[in-house]
mmCIF file of C-alpha atoms and ligand atoms in Angstrom:
data_model
loop_
_atom_site.group_PDB
_atom_site.id
_atom_site.type_symbol
_atom_site.label_atom_id
_atom_site.label_comp_id
_atom_site.label_asym_id
_atom_site.label_seq_id
_atom_site.Cartn_x
_atom_site.Cartn_y
_atom_site.Cartn_z
ATOM 1 C CA MET A 1 97.484 59.150 103.523
ATOM 2 C CA THR A 2 95.059 61.868 102.520
ATOM 3 C CA LEU A 3 92.999 61.735 99.382
ATOM 4 C CA ALA A 4 95.181 64.469 97.892
ATOM 5 C CA GLU A 5 98.329 62.413 98.543
ATOM 6 C CA ALA A 6 96.722 59.300 97.135
ATOM 7 C CA ALA A 7 95.694 61.186 94.021
ATOM 8 C CA ALA A 8 99.035 62.999 93.545
ATOM 9 C CA PRO A 9 100.715 60.435 91.247
ATOM 10 C CA LEU A 10 97.635 60.465 89.042
ATOM 11 C CA VAL A 11 97.490 64.263 89.016
ATOM 12 C CA ASP A 12 101.187 64.372 88.127
ATOM 13 C CA LEU A 13 100.605 62.003 85.266
ATOM 14 C CA VAL A 14 97.742 63.995 83.822
ATOM 15 C CA PHE A 15 99.177 67.419 84.645
ATOM 16 C CA PRO A 16 102.988 67.113 84.811
ATOM 17 C CA PRO A 17 104.157 69.631 87.418
ATOM 18 C CA ARG A 18 105.185 72.946 85.905
ATOM 19 C CA CYS A 19 106.786 75.961 87.487
ATOM 20 C CA PRO A 20 103.833 78.335 88.060
ATOM 21 C CA SER A 21 106.022 81.275 87.162
ATOM 22 C CA CYS A 22 107.732 80.250 83.909
ATOM 23 C CA GLY A 23 106.115 76.946 82.899
ATOM 24 C CA GLU A 24 109.350 74.913 83.151
ATOM 25 C CA ALA A 25 108.824 71.243 84.121
ATOM 26 C CA ILE A 26 109.593 70.646 87.809
ATOM 27 C CA ALA A 27 109.716 67.664 90.163
ATOM 28 C CA ALA A 28 106.778 68.412 92.477
ATOM 29 C CA GLN A 29 103.449 70.231 92.239
ATOM 30 C CA ASP A 30 104.034 72.775 94.981
ATOM 31 C CA GLY A 31 107.202 74.649 94.140
ATOM 32 C CA LEU A 32 109.071 76.771 91.636
ATOM 33 C CA CYS A 33 111.850 75.818 89.262
ATOM 34 C CA VAL A 34 115.387 76.460 90.502
ATOM 35 C CA ALA A 35 115.855 79.468 88.201
ATOM 36 C CA CYS A 36 112.691 81.193 89.485
ATOM 37 C CA TRP A 37 113.605 80.498 93.120
ATOM 38 C CA SER A 38 116.973 82.109 92.609
ATOM 39 C CA GLU A 39 115.389 85.242 91.141
ATOM 40 C CA LEU A 40 113.224 85.913 94.183
ATOM 41 C CA ALA A 41 114.723 88.660 96.359
ATOM 42 C CA ILE A 42 114.521 87.780 100.051
ATOM 43 C CA PRO A 43 114.827 90.856 102.308
ATOM 44 C CA GLY A 44 118.164 90.716 104.076
ATOM 45 C CA GLU A 45 119.962 92.214 107.074
ATOM 46 C CA PRO A 46 120.735 94.827 108.280
ATOM 47 C CA ALA A 47 117.210 96.198 108.252
ATOM 48 C CA CYS A 48 115.181 98.988 109.862
ATOM 49 C CA ALA A 49 114.196 98.078 113.431
ATOM 50 C CA ARG A 50 110.693 99.497 112.892
ATOM 51 C CA CYS A 51 109.671 98.271 109.440
ATOM 52 C CA GLN A 52 112.379 95.731 108.458
ATOM 53 C CA ARG A 53 113.250 97.674 105.298
ATOM 54 C CA PRO A 54 116.676 96.322 104.313
ATOM 55 C CA PHE A 55 119.468 98.887 104.374
ATOM 56 C CA ALA A 56 121.687 99.087 101.337
ATOM 57 C CA ASP A 57 124.538 100.075 103.635
ATOM 58 C CA ALA A 58 125.868 96.947 105.363
ATOM 59 C CA THR A 59 127.491 99.011 108.123
ATOM 60 C CA MET A 60 124.172 100.239 109.602
ATOM 61 C CA ALA A 61 124.061 99.610 113.348
ATOM 62 C CA GLU A 62 121.552 97.215 114.853
ATOM 63 C CA GLY A 63 118.429 99.071 115.996
ATOM 64 C CA ALA A 64 118.803 101.750 113.304
ATOM 65 C CA ILE A 65 115.598 103.252 111.898
ATOM 66 C CA CYS A 66 115.135 103.973 108.178
ATOM 67 C CA ALA A 67 114.519 107.496 106.864
ATOM 68 C CA PRO A 68 110.801 106.965 105.985
ATOM 69 C CA CYS A 69 110.099 105.609 109.501
ATOM 70 C CA LEU A 70 111.953 108.547 111.079
ATOM 71 C CA ALA A 71 110.045 111.052 108.952
ATOM 72 C CA ASP A 72 106.670 109.427 109.585
ATOM 73 C CA PRO A 73 106.658 106.730 112.294
ATOM 74 C CA PRO A 74 104.440 103.843 111.120
ATOM 75 C CA ARG A 75 101.433 102.705 113.120
ATOM 76 C CA HIS A 76 102.224 99.033 112.510
ATOM 77 C CA ASP A 77 104.595 97.024 114.689
ATOM 78 C CA GLY A 78 106.708 95.552 111.927
ATOM 79 C CA VAL A 79 106.567 94.184 108.400
ATOM 80 C CA ALA A 80 107.179 90.540 107.524
ATOM 81 C CA ALA A 81 107.748 90.385 103.778
ATOM 82 C CA ALA A 82 108.497 87.092 102.057
ATOM 83 C CA THR A 83 110.171 88.836 99.125
ATOM 84 C CA LEU A 84 111.052 92.231 97.756
ATOM 85 C CA TYR A 85 108.952 93.139 94.731
ATOM 86 C CA ASN A 86 110.795 92.354 91.506
ATOM 87 C CA ASP A 87 110.044 90.673 88.168
ATOM 88 C CA ALA A 88 110.039 87.206 89.712
ATOM 89 C CA SER A 89 107.669 88.022 92.587
ATOM 90 C CA ARG A 90 105.470 90.145 90.304
ATOM 91 C CA LYS A 91 104.994 87.144 87.987
ATOM 92 C CA LEU A 92 103.956 84.964 90.899
ATOM 93 C CA VAL A 93 101.512 87.548 92.224
ATOM 94 C CA LEU A 94 99.989 87.985 88.769
ATOM 95 C CA ALA A 95 99.627 84.229 88.310
ATOM 96 C CA PHE A 96 98.056 83.932 91.762
ATOM 97 C CA LYS A 97 95.733 86.906 91.588
ATOM 98 C CA HIS A 98 94.823 87.387 87.963
ATOM 99 C CA GLY A 99 95.851 84.005 86.525
ATOM 100 C CA ARG A 100 93.607 82.382 89.132
ATOM 101 C CA LYS A 101 96.349 79.982 90.192
ATOM 102 C CA ILE A 102 94.945 79.831 93.690
ATOM 103 C CA ALA A 103 96.850 76.583 94.267
ATOM 104 C CA LEU A 104 99.869 78.873 94.776
ATOM 105 C CA ALA A 105 98.439 80.050 98.115
ATOM 106 C CA PRO A 106 100.116 77.395 100.339
ATOM 107 C CA MET A 107 103.554 78.015 98.837
ATOM 108 C CA LEU A 108 103.319 81.829 98.998
ATOM 109 C CA ALA A 109 101.960 81.598 102.552
ATOM 110 C CA ARG A 110 104.816 79.308 103.630
ATOM 111 C CA LEU A 111 107.316 81.912 102.469
ATOM 112 C CA ILE A 112 105.459 84.642 104.380
ATOM 113 C CA ALA A 113 105.003 82.591 107.556
ATOM 114 C CA ALA A 114 108.727 81.844 107.629
ATOM 115 C CA ARG A 115 109.422 85.591 107.960
ATOM 116 C CA LEU A 116 107.151 86.127 110.959
ATOM 117 C CA PRO A 117 108.795 86.514 114.353
ATOM 118 C CA GLU A 118 108.010 84.263 117.319
ATOM 119 C CA LEU A 119 104.378 84.945 118.285
ATOM 120 C CA GLU A 120 103.651 85.175 121.986
ATOM 121 C CA GLY A 121 100.139 85.640 123.347
ATOM 122 C CA ASP A 122 96.942 85.719 121.315
ATOM 123 C CA TRP A 123 97.151 86.449 117.611
ATOM 124 C CA LEU A 124 94.439 86.880 115.047
ATOM 125 C CA VAL A 125 95.192 86.620 111.342
ATOM 126 C CA VAL A 126 93.157 89.071 109.269
ATOM 127 C CA PRO A 127 93.353 89.731 105.525
ATOM 128 C CA VAL A 128 93.233 93.173 103.927
ATOM 129 C CA PRO A 129 89.613 93.266 102.692
ATOM 130 C CA LEU A 130 88.476 93.531 99.082
ATOM 131 C CA HIS A 131 85.490 95.623 98.128
ATOM 132 C CA PRO A 132 82.488 93.298 97.582
ATOM 133 C CA PHE A 133 82.349 94.299 93.926
ATOM 134 C CA ARG A 134 85.959 93.307 93.364
ATOM 135 C CA LEU A 135 85.421 90.131 95.339
ATOM 136 C CA TRP A 136 82.463 89.301 93.138
ATOM 137 C CA ARG A 137 84.449 90.007 89.970
ATOM 138 C CA ARG A 138 87.522 88.029 90.989
ATOM 139 C CA GLY A 139 85.679 85.349 92.909
ATOM 140 C CA PHE A 140 88.186 85.243 95.758
ATOM 141 C CA ASN A 141 90.198 87.496 98.019
ATOM 142 C CA GLN A 142 93.827 86.549 97.423
ATOM 143 C CA SER A 143 94.853 87.946 100.815
ATOM 144 C CA ALA A 144 92.204 85.834 102.555
ATOM 145 C CA LEU A 145 93.610 82.669 100.942
ATOM 146 C CA LEU A 146 97.081 83.596 102.217
ATOM 147 C CA ALA A 147 95.703 84.480 105.667
ATOM 148 C CA ARG A 148 94.014 81.094 105.993
ATOM 149 C CA GLU A 149 97.278 79.264 105.277
ATOM 150 C CA ILE A 150 99.346 81.523 107.544
ATOM 151 C CA ALA A 151 96.914 80.991 110.441
ATOM 152 C CA ARG A 152 97.192 77.244 109.948
ATOM 153 C CA LEU A 153 100.989 77.280 109.711
ATOM 154 C CA ARG A 154 101.490 79.481 112.775
ATOM 155 C CA GLY A 155 98.693 78.131 114.957
ATOM 156 C CA ALA A 156 96.914 81.499 115.107
ATOM 157 C CA THR A 157 93.190 82.208 114.774
ATOM 158 C CA LEU A 158 91.840 83.252 111.387
ATOM 159 C CA LEU A 159 89.306 86.078 111.371
ATOM 160 C CA VAL A 160 88.705 86.208 107.658
ATOM 161 C CA ASP A 161 86.076 88.968 107.670
ATOM 162 C CA GLY A 162 87.367 91.064 110.572
ATOM 163 C CA LEU A 163 87.787 94.071 108.283
ATOM 164 C CA VAL A 164 85.433 95.386 105.608
ATOM 165 C CA ARG A 165 85.898 97.731 102.694
ATOM 166 C CA ARG A 166 83.055 100.195 102.718
ATOM 167 C CA LYS A 167 83.885 102.057 99.557
ATOM 168 C CA ARG A 168 85.798 101.325 96.397
ATOM 169 C CA THR A 169 89.166 102.971 96.206
ATOM 170 C CA PRO A 170 90.923 103.918 92.983
ATOM 171 C CA VAL A 171 94.295 102.395 92.102
ATOM 172 C CA LEU A 172 96.601 104.168 94.515
ATOM 173 C CA GLY A 173 99.767 103.878 92.422
ATOM 174 C CA GLY A 174 100.890 107.251 91.160
ATOM 175 C CA LEU A 175 98.940 109.167 93.801
ATOM 176 C CA GLY A 176 100.833 111.288 96.298
ATOM 177 C CA LYS A 177 100.686 110.574 100.000
ATOM 178 C CA ALA A 178 97.915 113.079 100.726
ATOM 179 C CA ALA A 179 95.803 111.883 97.783
ATOM 180 C CA ARG A 180 96.192 108.270 98.890
ATOM 181 C CA ALA A 181 95.082 109.164 102.398
ATOM 182 C CA ARG A 182 92.056 111.017 100.978
ATOM 183 C CA ALA A 183 91.123 108.068 98.756
ATOM 184 C CA LEU A 184 91.332 105.678 101.694
ATOM 185 C CA SER A 185 89.591 107.882 104.234
ATOM 186 C CA GLY A 186 86.690 105.890 105.672
ATOM 187 C CA ALA A 187 87.230 103.090 103.134
ATOM 188 C CA ILE A 188 88.186 100.392 105.617
ATOM 189 C CA ALA A 189 86.450 99.559 108.884
ATOM 190 C CA VAL A 190 86.341 96.852 111.520
ATOM 191 C CA ARG A 191 83.258 94.681 111.000
ATOM 192 C CA PRO A 192 80.961 95.736 113.848
ATOM 193 C CA ARG A 193 80.357 92.214 115.139
ATOM 194 C CA CYS A 194 84.123 91.560 115.205
ATOM 195 C CA LYS A 195 84.978 94.655 117.259
ATOM 196 C CA ALA A 196 85.120 92.844 120.593
ATOM 197 C CA ALA A 197 87.491 90.218 119.158
ATOM 198 C CA PHE A 198 90.190 92.831 118.550
ATOM 199 C CA LYS A 199 90.252 94.201 122.086
ATOM 200 C CA SER A 200 93.688 93.611 123.640
ATOM 201 C CA THR A 201 94.727 91.088 121.009
ATOM 202 C CA ASN A 202 97.532 91.071 118.463
ATOM 203 C CA VAL A 203 96.932 90.952 114.741
ATOM 204 C CA ILE A 204 98.784 89.690 111.698
ATOM 205 C CA LEU A 205 97.420 91.754 108.824
ATOM 206 C CA VAL A 206 97.886 89.878 105.548
ATOM 207 C CA ASP A 207 98.263 91.485 102.127
ATOM 208 C CA ASP A 208 99.635 90.008 98.917
ATOM 209 C CA VAL A 209 101.632 93.070 97.896
ATOM 210 C CA MET A 210 102.582 96.002 100.108
ATOM 211 C CA THR A 211 103.091 98.973 97.837
ATOM 212 C CA SER A 212 103.101 102.400 99.473
ATOM 213 C CA GLY A 213 101.835 100.940 102.728
ATOM 214 C CA ALA A 214 98.822 103.299 102.638
ATOM 215 C CA THR A 215 96.203 100.535 102.510
ATOM 216 C CA SER A 216 97.790 98.481 105.260
ATOM 217 C CA ASP A 217 98.224 101.649 107.325
ATOM 218 C CA ALA A 218 94.499 102.371 107.025
ATOM 219 C CA CYS A 219 93.811 98.823 108.262
ATOM 220 C CA VAL A 220 96.285 99.173 111.132
ATOM 221 C CA GLY A 221 94.612 102.445 112.143
ATOM 222 C CA VAL A 222 91.132 100.931 112.506
ATOM 223 C CA LEU A 223 92.484 97.781 114.178
ATOM 224 C CA LYS A 224 94.301 99.822 116.811
ATOM 225 C CA ARG A 225 91.258 102.012 117.338
ATOM 226 C CA ALA A 226 89.344 98.789 118.026
ATOM 227 C CA GLY A 227 91.860 97.953 120.746
ATOM 228 C CA ALA A 228 94.420 95.770 118.980
ATOM 229 C CA GLN A 229 97.798 95.952 120.688
ATOM 230 C CA LYS A 230 100.343 94.867 118.136
ATOM 231 C CA VAL A 231 99.666 94.718 114.409
ATOM 232 C CA LEU A 232 102.247 93.062 112.175
ATOM 233 C CA VAL A 233 101.911 93.488 108.424
ATOM 234 C CA ALA A 234 102.638 90.254 106.547
ATOM 235 C CA CYS A 235 102.935 90.339 102.769
ATOM 236 C CA PHE A 236 104.326 88.239 99.963
ATOM 237 C CA ALA A 237 106.006 91.062 98.037
ATOM 238 C CA ARG A 238 107.068 94.430 99.348
ATOM 239 C CA VAL A 239 107.673 97.348 97.017
ATOM 240 C CA LEU A 240 110.567 99.339 98.397
ATOM 241 C CA ASP A 241 111.077 102.478 96.353
ATOM 242 C CA GLU A 242 107.486 103.625 96.126
ATOM 243 C CA ALA A 243 107.246 104.127 99.864
ATOM 244 C CA LEU A 244 110.146 106.567 99.841
HETATM 245 ZN ZN1 LIG B 301 110.293 78.870 86.795
HETATM 246 ZN ZN1 LIG B 302 111.639 101.646 108.578
#
């Protein structure tokens, strides 16, 4: 029995478990209430063979590629999203990131890890980096907390500072594709001393929310330039419409 297990009944007594999303009383410390679970949208099948975007049309053939991937083939090798972005997943992300409920990390990471395919060969788990100023303000990189748990769950190697953010980028929401690319140009780089680690390896790139995909694409670009073979993007919540 670990110390945490030994202390759990006491913790439960002092802090009765509450759903981190809505505050409803629940049975155990590490979950959601039934209502919040049922509101999470899990990406279904059929889905795009390149990016796993679910198709609204259930008659799509296996191996079909979605319109955004056809128009602009992604540099990543697939997206593993725990949920589709909606009110329920937004609340969880806000509680985790801005409500400082970092104890949510294991649960969110479990949901992400469950969506990853079978991993063969060597895999590194790397979080999308935060700019040092933002890291200092928030005190933690939410994607790094998820990456640590995912590495543990899937038996992969964590490289928590493999990528660095060299300049602050504005909020990308509302910017067009070209403006996003301009804002991100040169913003993300492989940490020089980690360069050799990426040669001929595979990478799980971890982000909390994948919005337009521009930030993760910038990460994938520098990882592949450093020699990474496959890069899978793993996120808790994926925004679908904004990428279109
Ligand atoms: Zn709830
Ligand atoms: Zn696609």
